[in-house]
Amino acid sequence: MEKQSYILIVDDDPDIREGILTILESQPYRLAAACDGKQCLEMLAKETPDLVTLDLLMPRMDGWGVIREMRSTPKYSQIPIMVLTTVIEDASRRRYELETGLAMDVQDYVQKPAKPADLLKRVERLLSVYV
Amino acid sequence: MFEAPSTAAAIVAGRLSLSEVFTGLSDEDLIAIAGFSREVSYPESEFLLREGQPAEALFVVERGKLALEKKVQPGRHTTPRSATIGYVGPRHVAGFSTLTPPYIYSTSAVCLEPTRVITVDGPGLRAYLQAHPAAGLIVMNSLAALVADRYRQSTNTLTYFLSIVSHELRSPLAAIENYLQTMHGGFAGELNSKQARMIQRCLLRVSDLRVLIGDVVDLARMRPEQIQADFEWFDPSDVGTESIEDVRLAAADKEVQIKVEPPVRFEPIVGARRRMRQVFTNLLNNAIKFSPIGGTVTFRARYEPDQVVFDVEDEGPGIPPDEIPHIFEDFYRASNVGETTGLGLGLSIAKKIVDSHDGQVIVTNLSDWQGRSGTRFTVCIPRNLKTPEMLRREWVTEAAN
């Protein structure tokens, strides 16, 4: 039997979290949510997800900080990340490069709000490519 | 007998020396300037100067307060409103456009309370400063510092405001739109047809709002250099497809068909990909907005040796010919927009982007012998644009030679 994919949803807005959960619940995924970067790392430590959907603008630790942490930790460096944010991609990448000196290593970049069908398609694609 | 300068002139000179523009001038200069100045009192609500009028005088406030106002008139057929852009209190100056070409007041100034000012004659001051370069230099230095400070203040406020607006408005809107799309997609249970219709209308309005906020923030930040820094090779057909997808919901809502007339073959061109998508999306949105229900919008592209030419055509009422020169102004909305929504920014943003690409936007009213109307927006983008990498290589080769 195929193991269910485990997806971690990271966003400080409870309405966004609920919206995304509702969309992804339509598929046989195991889902969990974190409300900021710090909680995200805590949950990563408990169980490694197959995919992380990541907001960028969050308190305590923002999305850029999470990406930096994950990519510099061998255990998490291979987990695909889908950024889901209102921030425009080129501005976002530029900021990450300025902060870290490295290119932003994420596997998808989606502008909020994502259309449900589009989100499902992208999640499916990332899960199948990054097994 | 030697006549000492009148006491009145001396007093005025003394007061002038305390103002932000005349500090540092010699006593002779101050007395001379006082010679063509006079003290005047104005009641509350009186206008000292009007925006757009020839700048005949400079005003140094002694007592009271002025508000600097600029006219805001979205479109030529809406009521003009005033926006207060600053205040002038004691020792500060209004009307320094008197000293800078084209010598036209850039704002209006109105008294917020009974105000006493020293009115300095404009032409007299200009002539004096020209004849006395040392004094001219001091005054111009003060003016430069003043203008730089006001500019810095307004950009600081703007930048701060934009960064707040950007997140605080977009964030809740994203949450709303996300929920609406989730419901609309049936992920939260089945909807009856009325619910589905209402949610679809909400989605449209929220999407408009999101675009509106994005546009306002964008417009304030958009500079040609920033757009040119993003130049890259891209395939216009990809961008065109994305734009059509952007407006799909709006088109469906009015049962508007989008007819695509592609060129024989698409070749990559240099430009700012995301920005060109904005141009097409804005033009298509405009065309759909003004289309009759069930009408057709045509999106055409053709390649010429020196440029790529894109057309967006609608079957709407056309644009009144005398308004055509104005439609690309910020916030302009033509007189026949009727009930359509919008802030009037789509075209102004599109034009700014096309200008950054050294291109042109041409507007033509369409009408034929059968009495049909419509508008065609033609965008021409030159094919000789260079990406930053290409420019860099050019400079390196030139420097080596």
Coordinates of C-alpha atoms in Angstrom, one line a residue:
Chain A
M1 CA 0.0 0.0 0.0
E2 CA 1.3 3.4 -0.9
K3 CA 2.2 5.6 2.0
Q4 CA 0.2 8.8 2.3
S5 CA 2.0 12.0 1.5
Y6 CA 2.5 14.3 4.5
I7 CA 2.2 18.0 3.8
L8 CA 3.1 20.8 6.2
I9 CA 1.2 24.1 5.7
V10 CA 3.0 27.1 7.1
D11 CA 1.1 30.5 7.3
D12 CA 0.4 33.0 10.0
D13 CA -3.1 33.8 8.7
P14 CA -5.6 31.2 10.2
D15 CA -8.0 31.9 7.3
I16 CA -5.3 31.0 4.7
R17 CA -4.4 27.9 6.7
E18 CA -8.1 26.8 6.8
G19 CA -8.6 27.6 3.1
I20 CA -5.6 25.6 2.0
L21 CA -6.4 22.7 4.3
T22 CA -9.9 22.6 2.9
I23 CA -8.6 22.4 -0.6
L24 CA -6.0 19.8 0.1
E25 CA -8.4 17.7 2.2
S26 CA -10.1 16.7 -1.0
Q27 CA -7.1 14.5 -1.7
P28 CA -5.8 11.6 0.4
Y29 CA -3.0 13.6 2.0
R30 CA -2.0 13.8 5.7
L31 CA -2.0 17.4 6.6
A32 CA -0.6 19.6 9.4
A33 CA -0.2 23.3 9.9
A34 CA 2.2 25.7 11.5
C35 CA 1.6 29.3 12.3
D36 CA 5.1 30.7 11.9
G37 CA 8.7 29.8 11.0
K38 CA 9.6 28.7 14.6
Q39 CA 6.6 26.4 14.8
C40 CA 7.4 25.1 11.4
L41 CA 10.9 24.0 12.5
E42 CA 9.5 22.4 15.6
M43 CA 7.1 20.3 13.5
L44 CA 9.9 19.4 11.1
A45 CA 11.8 18.0 14.0
K46 CA 8.9 15.8 15.0
E47 CA 8.2 14.4 11.5
T48 CA 9.7 15.0 8.1
P49 CA 7.1 16.1 5.6
D50 CA 7.0 15.3 1.9
L51 CA 6.2 18.9 1.0
V52 CA 6.1 22.2 2.8
T53 CA 3.8 25.1 1.6
L54 CA 5.4 28.2 3.0
D55 CA 4.2 31.7 3.5
L56 CA 7.0 34.4 3.6
L57 CA 5.7 37.2 5.8
M58 CA 5.3 35.7 9.2
P59 CA 6.2 36.8 12.8
R60 CA 8.9 35.2 15.0
M61 CA 10.6 33.7 11.9
D62 CA 9.7 34.5 8.4
G63 CA 9.7 32.3 5.3
W64 CA 13.1 33.4 4.2
G65 CA 14.5 32.4 7.5
V66 CA 12.8 29.0 7.2
I67 CA 14.3 28.4 3.8
R68 CA 17.7 29.3 5.0
E69 CA 17.4 26.9 8.0
M70 CA 16.0 24.1 5.9
R71 CA 18.6 24.3 3.1
S72 CA 21.5 24.4 5.6
T73 CA 20.3 21.4 7.5
P74 CA 21.1 18.1 5.7
K75 CA 18.0 16.3 7.1
Y76 CA 15.7 18.9 5.6
S77 CA 17.6 20.2 2.6
Q78 CA 15.9 17.8 0.1
I79 CA 12.3 18.6 1.2
P80 CA 10.5 20.4 -1.7
I81 CA 9.2 23.8 -0.7
M82 CA 6.3 25.6 -2.4
V83 CA 6.3 29.3 -1.5
L84 CA 2.7 30.7 -1.2
T85 CA 2.8 34.4 -0.7
T86 CA 1.6 37.9 -1.7
V87 CA 5.2 39.0 -2.2
I88 CA 6.2 39.2 -5.8
E89 CA 8.7 36.6 -6.8
D90 CA 11.6 38.7 -8.1
A91 CA 11.5 41.0 -5.1
S92 CA 11.4 38.0 -2.9
R93 CA 14.4 36.2 -4.5
R94 CA 16.3 39.4 -4.5
R95 CA 15.8 39.8 -0.8
Y96 CA 16.9 36.3 0.0
E97 CA 20.0 36.7 -2.1
L98 CA 20.8 39.9 -0.3
E99 CA 20.3 38.3 3.1
T100 CA 22.1 35.1 2.5
G101 CA 24.3 35.5 -0.6
L102 CA 22.7 32.4 -2.0
A103 CA 19.9 31.8 -4.6
M104 CA 16.5 31.0 -3.1
D105 CA 16.2 27.2 -3.4
V106 CA 12.5 26.6 -3.6
Q107 CA 10.7 24.2 -6.0
D108 CA 7.6 26.3 -6.7
Y109 CA 6.6 29.9 -6.2
V110 CA 2.8 30.7 -6.1
Q111 CA 1.2 34.0 -5.8
K112 CA -1.6 34.2 -3.2
P113 CA -4.5 33.5 -3.6
A114 CA -3.9 30.4 -5.5
K115 CA -6.8 28.9 -7.5
P116 CA -7.8 25.6 -5.9
A117 CA -7.4 23.5 -9.1
D118 CA -4.0 25.1 -9.8
L119 CA -2.8 24.5 -6.2
L120 CA -3.8 20.8 -6.3
K121 CA -2.1 20.3 -9.6
R122 CA 1.2 21.9 -8.4
V123 CA 1.2 19.9 -5.1
E124 CA 0.6 16.7 -7.1
R125 CA 3.5 17.6 -9.4
L126 CA 5.9 18.4 -6.6
L127 CA 5.0 15.2 -4.7
S128 CA 5.6 13.0 -7.8
V129 CA 8.8 14.7 -8.9
Y130 CA 10.4 15.0 -5.5
V131 CA 9.8 11.6 -4.0
Chain B
M1 CA 21.0 114.6 4.6
F2 CA 21.5 111.0 4.6
E3 CA 18.3 109.1 5.1
A4 CA 18.5 106.1 7.2
P5 CA 16.3 103.1 6.0
S6 CA 12.8 103.5 7.3
T7 CA 12.1 101.8 10.6
A8 CA 9.4 99.8 8.9
A9 CA 11.8 98.5 6.3
A10 CA 14.3 97.6 9.0
I11 CA 11.7 95.7 10.9
V12 CA 10.6 93.8 7.8
A13 CA 14.3 93.1 6.9
G14 CA 14.8 91.7 10.4
R15 CA 11.8 89.4 10.0
L16 CA 12.9 88.3 6.6
S17 CA 16.3 87.3 8.0
L18 CA 14.7 84.8 10.3
S19 CA 12.9 83.0 7.5
E20 CA 14.1 79.8 6.0
V21 CA 14.9 81.3 2.6
F22 CA 16.6 84.6 3.5
T23 CA 18.9 83.6 6.4
G24 CA 22.5 84.5 5.9
L25 CA 21.9 87.5 3.7
S26 CA 23.7 90.7 4.4
D27 CA 21.8 93.7 6.0
E28 CA 22.0 95.6 2.7
D29 CA 20.4 92.7 0.8
L30 CA 17.7 92.4 3.5
I31 CA 16.9 96.1 3.5
A32 CA 16.8 96.1 -0.3
I33 CA 14.4 93.1 -0.4
A34 CA 12.3 94.7 2.3
G35 CA 12.0 97.6 -0.1
F36 CA 9.8 95.5 -2.4
S37 CA 8.0 93.6 0.3
R38 CA 5.1 94.5 2.4
E39 CA 3.3 93.0 5.4
V40 CA -0.3 91.8 4.7
S41 CA -2.9 90.2 6.9
Y42 CA -5.3 87.6 5.5
P43 CA -8.4 86.2 7.1
E44 CA -9.1 82.5 7.5
S45 CA -9.9 80.7 4.2
E46 CA -8.3 83.3 2.0
F47 CA -6.2 82.0 -0.8
L48 CA -2.7 83.5 -1.1
L49 CA -1.8 81.8 -4.3
R50 CA -3.4 79.5 -6.7
E51 CA -2.0 76.4 -8.4
G52 CA -1.1 76.9 -12.0
Q53 CA -1.1 80.7 -11.8
P54 CA 2.0 82.8 -12.6
A55 CA 4.2 83.0 -9.6
E56 CA 4.3 86.7 -8.8
A57 CA 5.2 86.6 -5.1
L58 CA 6.9 84.8 -2.3
F59 CA 5.2 84.6 1.1
V60 CA 7.0 84.5 4.4
V61 CA 4.6 83.6 7.2
E62 CA 4.9 85.7 10.4
R63 CA 1.9 84.5 12.2
G64 CA -0.7 81.9 11.5
K65 CA -0.7 78.9 9.2
L66 CA -1.2 78.0 5.6
A67 CA -2.2 74.7 4.0
L68 CA -0.6 73.8 0.7
E69 CA -3.1 72.1 -1.6
K70 CA -3.0 70.4 -4.9
K71 CA -6.0 69.7 -7.1
V72 CA -7.0 66.2 -7.6
Q73 CA -9.3 65.6 -10.5
P74 CA -9.8 62.0 -11.6
G75 CA -11.2 62.4 -15.1
R76 CA -12.5 65.5 -16.6
H77 CA -16.0 65.0 -15.7
T78 CA -15.7 64.4 -12.0
T79 CA -15.7 67.1 -9.3
P80 CA -12.2 68.3 -8.6
R81 CA -11.0 67.8 -5.0
S82 CA -8.1 69.3 -3.1
A83 CA -5.5 67.3 -1.3
T84 CA -3.5 69.0 1.4
I85 CA 0.1 68.1 0.9
G86 CA 1.8 70.2 3.6
Y87 CA 1.6 73.1 6.0
V88 CA 3.5 76.4 6.3
G89 CA 3.9 78.0 9.6
P90 CA 5.8 81.0 11.0
R91 CA 9.3 81.6 9.5
H92 CA 8.4 79.3 6.6
V93 CA 7.9 80.1 3.0
A94 CA 5.2 79.5 0.5
G95 CA 5.4 80.2 -3.2
F96 CA 9.1 79.5 -3.8
S97 CA 8.1 78.6 -7.4
T98 CA 8.6 82.3 -7.8
L99 CA 12.3 81.5 -7.9
T100 CA 12.3 78.4 -10.0
P101 CA 11.3 78.2 -13.7
P102 CA 8.7 78.0 -15.1
Y103 CA 7.6 80.5 -12.4
I104 CA 4.2 78.9 -12.0
Y105 CA 2.7 78.1 -8.6
S106 CA 2.8 74.3 -8.1
T107 CA 0.3 74.4 -5.3
S108 CA -2.4 76.6 -3.9
A109 CA -2.0 78.1 -0.4
V110 CA -4.9 78.8 1.8
C111 CA -5.1 80.4 5.3
L112 CA -6.2 77.9 8.0
E113 CA -6.5 80.8 10.5
P114 CA -6.0 84.6 10.3
T115 CA -2.5 84.8 9.0
R116 CA 0.0 87.6 8.7
V117 CA 2.7 87.3 5.9
I118 CA 5.5 89.3 4.3
T119 CA 4.7 89.4 0.6
V120 CA 7.9 89.7 -1.4
D121 CA 7.4 90.8 -5.0
G122 CA 8.5 88.0 -7.3
P123 CA 9.8 89.7 -10.4
G124 CA 11.6 92.3 -8.1
L125 CA 13.2 89.5 -6.1
R126 CA 14.3 87.6 -9.2
A127 CA 15.8 90.8 -10.7
Y128 CA 17.6 91.6 -7.4
L129 CA 19.1 88.2 -7.1
Q130 CA 20.3 88.2 -10.7
A131 CA 22.0 91.6 -10.1
H132 CA 23.5 90.5 -6.8
P133 CA 25.0 87.0 -7.4
A134 CA 26.4 86.6 -3.9
A135 CA 22.9 87.1 -2.4
G136 CA 21.5 84.9 -5.2
L137 CA 23.8 82.1 -4.3
I138 CA 22.8 82.2 -0.6
V139 CA 19.1 82.2 -1.4
M140 CA 19.3 79.4 -3.9
N141 CA 21.3 77.3 -1.5
S142 CA 18.6 77.8 1.1
L143 CA 16.0 76.9 -1.5
A144 CA 17.8 73.8 -2.6
A145 CA 18.0 72.6 1.0
L146 CA 14.3 73.3 1.5
V147 CA 13.2 71.5 -1.6
A148 CA 15.5 68.5 -0.9
D149 CA 14.0 68.3 2.6
R150 CA 10.4 68.4 1.5
Y151 CA 11.2 65.8 -1.2
R152 CA 12.9 63.5 1.3
Q153 CA 10.0 63.9 3.7
S154 CA 7.4 63.0 1.0
T155 CA 9.4 60.0 -0.3
N156 CA 9.9 58.7 3.2
T157 CA 6.2 58.9 3.9
L158 CA 5.4 57.4 0.6
T159 CA 7.8 54.5 1.0
Y160 CA 6.6 53.9 4.5
F161 CA 3.0 54.1 3.5
L162 CA 3.5 51.8 0.5
S163 CA 5.2 49.1 2.6
I164 CA 2.3 49.1 5.1
V165 CA -0.4 49.3 2.5
S166 CA 1.2 46.6 0.5
H167 CA 1.0 43.9 3.2
E168 CA -1.9 45.1 5.4
L169 CA -4.3 45.4 2.5
R170 CA -3.1 42.5 0.3
S171 CA -3.0 40.0 3.2
P172 CA -6.7 40.0 4.2
L173 CA -7.7 40.3 0.6
A174 CA -5.8 37.1 -0.2
A175 CA -7.6 35.3 2.7
I176 CA -11.0 36.4 1.4
E177 CA -10.2 35.5 -2.2
N178 CA -8.8 32.2 -1.1
Y179 CA -12.0 31.3 0.8
L180 CA -14.2 32.4 -2.1
Q181 CA -12.3 30.3 -4.5
T182 CA -12.4 27.3 -2.2
M183 CA -16.2 27.6 -1.9
H184 CA -16.6 28.3 -5.6
G185 CA -14.6 25.2 -6.4
G186 CA -17.0 23.1 -4.3
F187 CA -14.4 22.2 -1.7
A188 CA -16.6 23.3 1.2
G189 CA -19.8 21.6 0.0
E190 CA -22.2 21.9 -2.9
L191 CA -23.6 25.3 -3.7
N192 CA -27.0 26.1 -5.0
S193 CA -27.0 28.2 -8.2
K194 CA -27.7 31.5 -6.4
Q195 CA -24.9 30.9 -4.0
A196 CA -22.6 30.0 -6.9
R197 CA -23.5 33.1 -8.8
M198 CA -23.1 35.4 -5.8
I199 CA -19.7 33.9 -4.9
Q200 CA -18.6 34.3 -8.5
R201 CA -19.6 38.0 -8.4
C202 CA -17.7 38.4 -5.1
L203 CA -14.6 36.8 -6.7
L204 CA -14.7 39.3 -9.5
R205 CA -15.0 42.3 -7.2
V206 CA -12.3 41.1 -4.9
S207 CA -10.1 40.3 -7.8
D208 CA -10.6 43.8 -9.1
L209 CA -9.8 45.2 -5.7
R210 CA -6.6 43.1 -5.5
V211 CA -5.5 44.4 -8.9
L212 CA -6.5 48.0 -7.9
I213 CA -4.3 47.9 -4.8
G214 CA -1.5 46.3 -6.7
D215 CA -1.8 49.0 -9.3
V216 CA -1.7 51.9 -6.9
V217 CA 1.3 50.5 -5.0
D218 CA 2.9 49.7 -8.3
L219 CA 2.4 53.0 -9.9
A220 CA 4.0 54.9 -7.1
R221 CA 7.1 52.6 -7.3
M222 CA 7.4 52.2 -11.1
R223 CA 10.6 53.6 -12.6
P224 CA 11.9 53.0 -16.1
E225 CA 15.3 51.9 -14.8
Q226 CA 13.7 49.3 -12.6
I227 CA 11.7 47.9 -15.5
Q228 CA 14.8 47.9 -17.8
A229 CA 16.8 46.1 -15.2
D230 CA 14.4 43.2 -15.6
F231 CA 14.8 42.9 -19.3
E232 CA 15.2 39.3 -20.5
W233 CA 14.5 37.1 -23.5
F234 CA 10.9 35.8 -23.5
D235 CA 8.3 34.4 -25.8
P236 CA 5.4 36.8 -26.2
S237 CA 3.0 33.9 -26.8
D238 CA 3.6 32.6 -23.3
V239 CA 2.9 36.1 -21.9
G240 CA -0.2 36.5 -24.1
T241 CA -1.6 33.2 -22.9
E242 CA -1.1 34.2 -19.3
S243 CA -2.8 37.5 -19.9
I244 CA -5.8 35.8 -21.4
E245 CA -6.0 33.5 -18.4
D246 CA -5.8 36.5 -16.1
V247 CA -9.0 37.9 -17.7
R248 CA -10.8 34.7 -18.2
L249 CA -13.2 35.2 -15.3
A250 CA -14.1 38.8 -16.3
A251 CA -14.7 37.7 -19.9
A252 CA -16.9 34.7 -18.8
D253 CA -18.9 37.0 -16.6
K254 CA -19.9 39.1 -19.7
E255 CA -19.9 36.2 -22.1
V256 CA -17.2 38.0 -24.1
Q257 CA -15.2 35.9 -26.6
I258 CA -11.5 36.5 -26.9
K259 CA -10.4 35.9 -30.5
V260 CA -6.6 35.4 -30.9
E261 CA -4.9 36.2 -34.2
P262 CA -1.3 35.0 -33.7
P263 CA 1.6 35.8 -36.0
V264 CA 2.9 33.2 -38.5
R265 CA 5.6 32.3 -36.0
F266 CA 6.5 33.5 -32.5
E267 CA 10.1 34.5 -31.9
P268 CA 11.6 35.5 -28.5
I269 CA 12.0 39.2 -27.8
V270 CA 13.7 41.2 -25.1
G271 CA 11.5 42.9 -22.5
A272 CA 10.3 42.8 -18.9
R273 CA 8.2 39.7 -19.0
R274 CA 6.0 40.3 -16.0
R275 CA 5.5 44.0 -17.0
M276 CA 4.4 43.1 -20.6
R277 CA 1.9 40.6 -19.1
Q278 CA 0.6 43.6 -17.1
V279 CA 0.3 45.6 -20.3
F280 CA -1.7 42.9 -22.1
T281 CA -3.8 42.1 -19.0
N282 CA -4.7 45.8 -18.5
L283 CA -5.6 46.3 -22.2
L284 CA -7.7 43.1 -22.3
N285 CA -9.4 44.0 -19.0
N286 CA -10.2 47.4 -20.4
A287 CA -11.5 45.9 -23.7
I288 CA -13.7 43.5 -21.8
K289 CA -15.0 46.2 -19.5
F290 CA -16.2 48.2 -22.4
S291 CA -17.4 45.3 -24.5
P292 CA -21.1 44.7 -24.9
I293 CA -22.4 41.5 -23.4
G294 CA -21.5 38.6 -25.7
G295 CA -19.1 40.8 -27.7
T296 CA -15.7 39.9 -29.1
V297 CA -12.3 41.1 -28.1
T298 CA -9.5 40.5 -30.6
F299 CA -5.9 40.0 -29.5
R300 CA -3.5 40.1 -32.4
A301 CA 0.3 40.0 -32.8
R302 CA 2.5 40.5 -35.8
Y303 CA 6.2 40.7 -36.3
E304 CA 7.8 43.5 -38.4
P305 CA 11.5 43.8 -39.1
D306 CA 12.1 46.4 -36.4
Q307 CA 9.2 45.9 -34.0
V308 CA 6.5 43.5 -32.7
V309 CA 3.0 45.0 -33.0
F310 CA 0.2 43.9 -30.7
D311 CA -3.5 44.9 -31.1
V312 CA -6.3 44.7 -28.6
E313 CA -9.6 45.5 -30.1
D314 CA -13.1 45.7 -28.6
E315 CA -16.6 46.4 -29.9
G316 CA -17.4 49.0 -27.2
P317 CA -18.6 52.5 -27.6
G318 CA -15.2 53.9 -28.6
I319 CA -13.5 56.8 -26.9
P320 CA -14.7 60.4 -27.5
P321 CA -12.0 61.8 -29.8
D322 CA -11.2 64.9 -27.8
E323 CA -10.5 62.7 -24.8
I324 CA -8.1 60.4 -26.6
P325 CA -5.0 62.5 -25.7
H326 CA -5.9 62.2 -22.0
I327 CA -6.7 58.6 -21.5
F328 CA -3.2 57.6 -20.4
E329 CA -3.1 60.2 -17.6
D330 CA -3.1 58.8 -14.0
F331 CA -6.6 58.2 -12.7
Y332 CA -8.2 59.5 -16.0
R333 CA -11.6 58.0 -16.8
A334 CA -13.3 59.0 -20.0
S335 CA -16.7 60.7 -19.9
N336 CA -18.6 57.6 -21.2
V337 CA -17.4 55.1 -18.7
G338 CA -20.8 55.0 -17.1
E339 CA -21.2 52.3 -14.5
T340 CA -17.9 50.5 -15.1
T341 CA -15.6 50.1 -12.1
G342 CA -12.0 51.0 -12.0
L343 CA -9.6 53.7 -10.8
G344 CA -8.3 54.8 -14.2
L345 CA -4.8 53.4 -13.6
G346 CA -4.7 50.4 -16.0
L347 CA -3.9 52.5 -19.1
S348 CA -1.5 54.8 -17.4
I349 CA 0.5 51.8 -16.0
A350 CA 0.4 50.1 -19.4
K351 CA 1.8 53.3 -21.1
K352 CA 4.6 53.7 -18.5
I353 CA 5.7 50.1 -19.1
V354 CA 5.6 50.5 -22.9
D355 CA 7.5 53.8 -22.6
S356 CA 10.2 52.0 -20.6
H357 CA 10.5 49.6 -23.5
D358 CA 11.0 52.5 -25.9
G359 CA 7.7 51.5 -27.5
Q360 CA 4.5 53.2 -28.4
V361 CA 0.8 52.9 -27.6
I362 CA -1.6 54.0 -30.4
V363 CA -5.3 54.4 -29.9
T364 CA -7.7 54.2 -32.8
N365 CA -11.5 54.4 -32.8
L366 CA -13.0 51.8 -35.0
S367 CA -16.2 52.4 -36.9
D368 CA -17.5 50.9 -40.1
W369 CA -20.3 51.6 -42.6
Q370 CA -22.6 49.3 -40.6
G371 CA -22.5 51.7 -37.7
R372 CA -20.5 49.4 -35.4
S373 CA -18.0 50.9 -33.0
G374 CA -15.0 49.9 -31.1
T375 CA -11.5 50.8 -30.0
R376 CA -8.1 49.4 -31.0
F377 CA -5.1 49.8 -28.7
T378 CA -1.9 49.1 -30.6
V379 CA 1.3 48.4 -28.7
C380 CA 4.6 48.5 -30.6
I381 CA 7.7 47.1 -29.0
P382 CA 11.1 47.5 -30.7
R383 CA 13.1 44.4 -31.3
N384 CA 16.5 46.0 -30.5
L385 CA 16.2 46.1 -26.7
K386 CA 19.0 44.8 -24.6
T387 CA 19.1 42.7 -21.5
P388 CA 21.4 43.9 -18.6
E389 CA 23.8 41.1 -19.5
M390 CA 23.9 42.2 -23.2
L391 CA 24.6 45.8 -22.1
R392 CA 27.3 44.6 -19.7
R393 CA 29.0 42.7 -22.5
E394 CA 28.9 45.7 -24.8
W395 CA 30.5 47.9 -22.2
V396 CA 33.2 45.4 -21.5
T397 CA 34.0 45.1 -25.2
E398 CA 34.0 48.8 -25.6
A399 CA 36.3 49.3 -22.7
A400 CA 38.7 46.7 -24.1
N401 CA 39.0 48.5 -27.4

